[in-house]
Amino acid sequence: MFQETNLTADVMQSLHIPKGVKRVLFRTLNTDRRLMWKKAFDTSYVGFMKDGAQWLVDNTDIKLVGIDYLSVAAFDDLIPSHLVFLKSRWYINDTCNDVKRFIRDRTWVLIDVRVLTYLL
């Protein structure tokens, strides 16, 4: 549903992330496009826009966010998005292309930007 858009406040709000979730990994079109396996950096990757990052900080209990490419922030909003997370003392986990290694921790919530899935 939101696969081809950057992660904005509207996208984050539509996911209905439950209170109490502390860590979340976002699987996006980046994985489907196999961007992590390409030799050249691709500036068209999906990432957080500043308003999406700010919405997460203001409206959830999350303290660690991860995404499936080299940066959690969209290329067009690189510094502002990172600053929102870092000023809020969040942990950032870029390059989460191997989600299976994170599934071992049962407190993770994996968000395939099309579907909210609880890994319990």
Coordinates of C-alpha atoms in Angstrom, one line a residue:
M1 CA 0.0 0.0 0.0
F2 CA 2.7 2.5 1.0
Q3 CA 5.6 0.7 -0.7
E4 CA 6.5 3.4 -3.1
T5 CA 6.3 6.4 -0.8
N6 CA 8.7 7.7 1.7
L7 CA 7.7 7.3 5.3
T8 CA 5.8 10.4 6.1
A9 CA 3.6 11.3 9.1
D10 CA 0.5 10.2 7.2
V11 CA 2.0 6.8 6.5
M12 CA 3.1 6.4 10.1
Q13 CA -0.3 7.4 11.5
S14 CA -2.0 4.9 9.1
L15 CA 0.0 2.0 10.6
H16 CA -1.7 2.2 14.0
I17 CA 1.5 1.3 15.9
P18 CA 0.4 0.1 19.4
K19 CA 1.6 1.8 22.6
G20 CA 4.3 -0.1 24.3
V21 CA 6.3 -1.1 21.2
K22 CA 9.9 -0.1 21.8
R23 CA 11.7 -1.3 18.7
V24 CA 10.5 -1.5 15.1
L25 CA 12.0 -2.6 11.8
F26 CA 10.5 -1.3 8.5
R27 CA 10.5 -3.5 5.5
T28 CA 9.9 -1.4 2.4
L29 CA 10.2 -1.5 -1.4
N30 CA 14.0 -1.3 -0.8
T31 CA 14.0 -5.0 -0.1
D32 CA 11.8 -5.9 -3.1
R33 CA 14.1 -3.8 -5.3
R34 CA 17.1 -5.6 -3.7
L35 CA 18.9 -2.3 -3.2
M36 CA 21.3 -3.7 -0.6
W37 CA 22.7 -6.1 -3.2
K38 CA 23.3 -3.4 -5.8
K39 CA 26.9 -2.1 -6.3
A40 CA 25.9 1.5 -6.8
F41 CA 24.1 3.7 -4.2
D42 CA 20.5 4.4 -5.2
T43 CA 19.1 7.8 -4.1
S44 CA 15.6 6.7 -4.8
Y45 CA 15.4 4.4 -1.8
V46 CA 12.4 4.6 0.7
G47 CA 13.2 6.3 4.0
F48 CA 11.8 8.6 6.6
M49 CA 10.9 12.1 5.9
K50 CA 11.2 14.6 8.8
D51 CA 7.5 14.7 9.5
G52 CA 7.3 10.9 9.6
A53 CA 10.2 10.7 12.0
Q54 CA 8.7 13.5 14.2
W55 CA 5.3 11.7 14.2
L56 CA 7.0 8.5 15.5
V57 CA 8.8 10.4 18.2
D58 CA 5.7 12.3 19.3
N59 CA 3.2 9.5 19.2
T60 CA 4.8 6.2 20.0
D61 CA 7.0 4.6 22.7
I62 CA 9.5 3.4 20.1
K63 CA 13.2 4.1 21.0
L64 CA 14.9 2.1 18.2
V65 CA 14.0 2.2 14.5
G66 CA 15.5 0.2 11.6
I67 CA 15.0 0.1 7.9
D68 CA 16.1 -2.0 5.0
Y69 CA 18.7 0.3 3.4
L70 CA 21.8 2.3 4.2
S71 CA 19.9 5.1 5.9
V72 CA 16.6 5.4 7.8
A73 CA 16.2 8.9 6.4
A74 CA 15.1 9.6 2.8
F75 CA 17.8 11.0 0.6
D76 CA 15.8 14.2 0.1
D77 CA 15.4 14.7 3.9
L78 CA 18.6 13.1 5.1
I79 CA 19.9 15.4 7.8
P80 CA 16.5 16.7 9.2
S81 CA 15.1 13.2 9.6
H82 CA 18.3 11.9 11.3
L83 CA 18.3 14.9 13.7
V84 CA 14.7 14.2 14.8
F85 CA 15.7 10.7 15.9
L86 CA 19.1 11.7 17.3
K87 CA 17.8 14.7 19.3
S88 CA 15.2 12.4 20.8
R89 CA 18.0 10.0 21.8
W90 CA 16.7 7.2 19.6
Y91 CA 18.7 4.3 18.3
I92 CA 19.0 4.0 14.6
N93 CA 19.6 0.6 12.9
D94 CA 20.3 1.0 9.2
T95 CA 20.8 -1.9 6.8
C96 CA 18.3 -4.2 8.3
N97 CA 18.2 -6.3 5.2
D98 CA 18.4 -9.6 7.0
V99 CA 15.3 -9.5 9.1
K100 CA 15.6 -13.2 10.1
R101 CA 18.4 -12.4 12.5
F102 CA 16.3 -9.9 14.3
I103 CA 13.3 -12.3 14.7
R104 CA 15.0 -14.2 17.6
D105 CA 14.1 -11.3 19.9
R106 CA 10.4 -11.7 20.5
T107 CA 9.9 -8.1 21.5
W108 CA 10.4 -6.9 17.9
V109 CA 7.6 -5.7 15.8
L110 CA 8.2 -6.0 12.0
I111 CA 6.4 -3.5 9.9
D112 CA 6.1 -4.5 6.2
V113 CA 4.9 -1.1 5.2
R114 CA 1.9 -2.8 3.6
V115 CA 0.9 -4.8 6.7
L116 CA 1.5 -4.5 10.4
T117 CA 2.6 -7.9 11.7
Y118 CA 3.4 -8.8 15.3
L119 CA 6.2 -11.3 15.7
L120 CA 5.2 -12.9 19.0

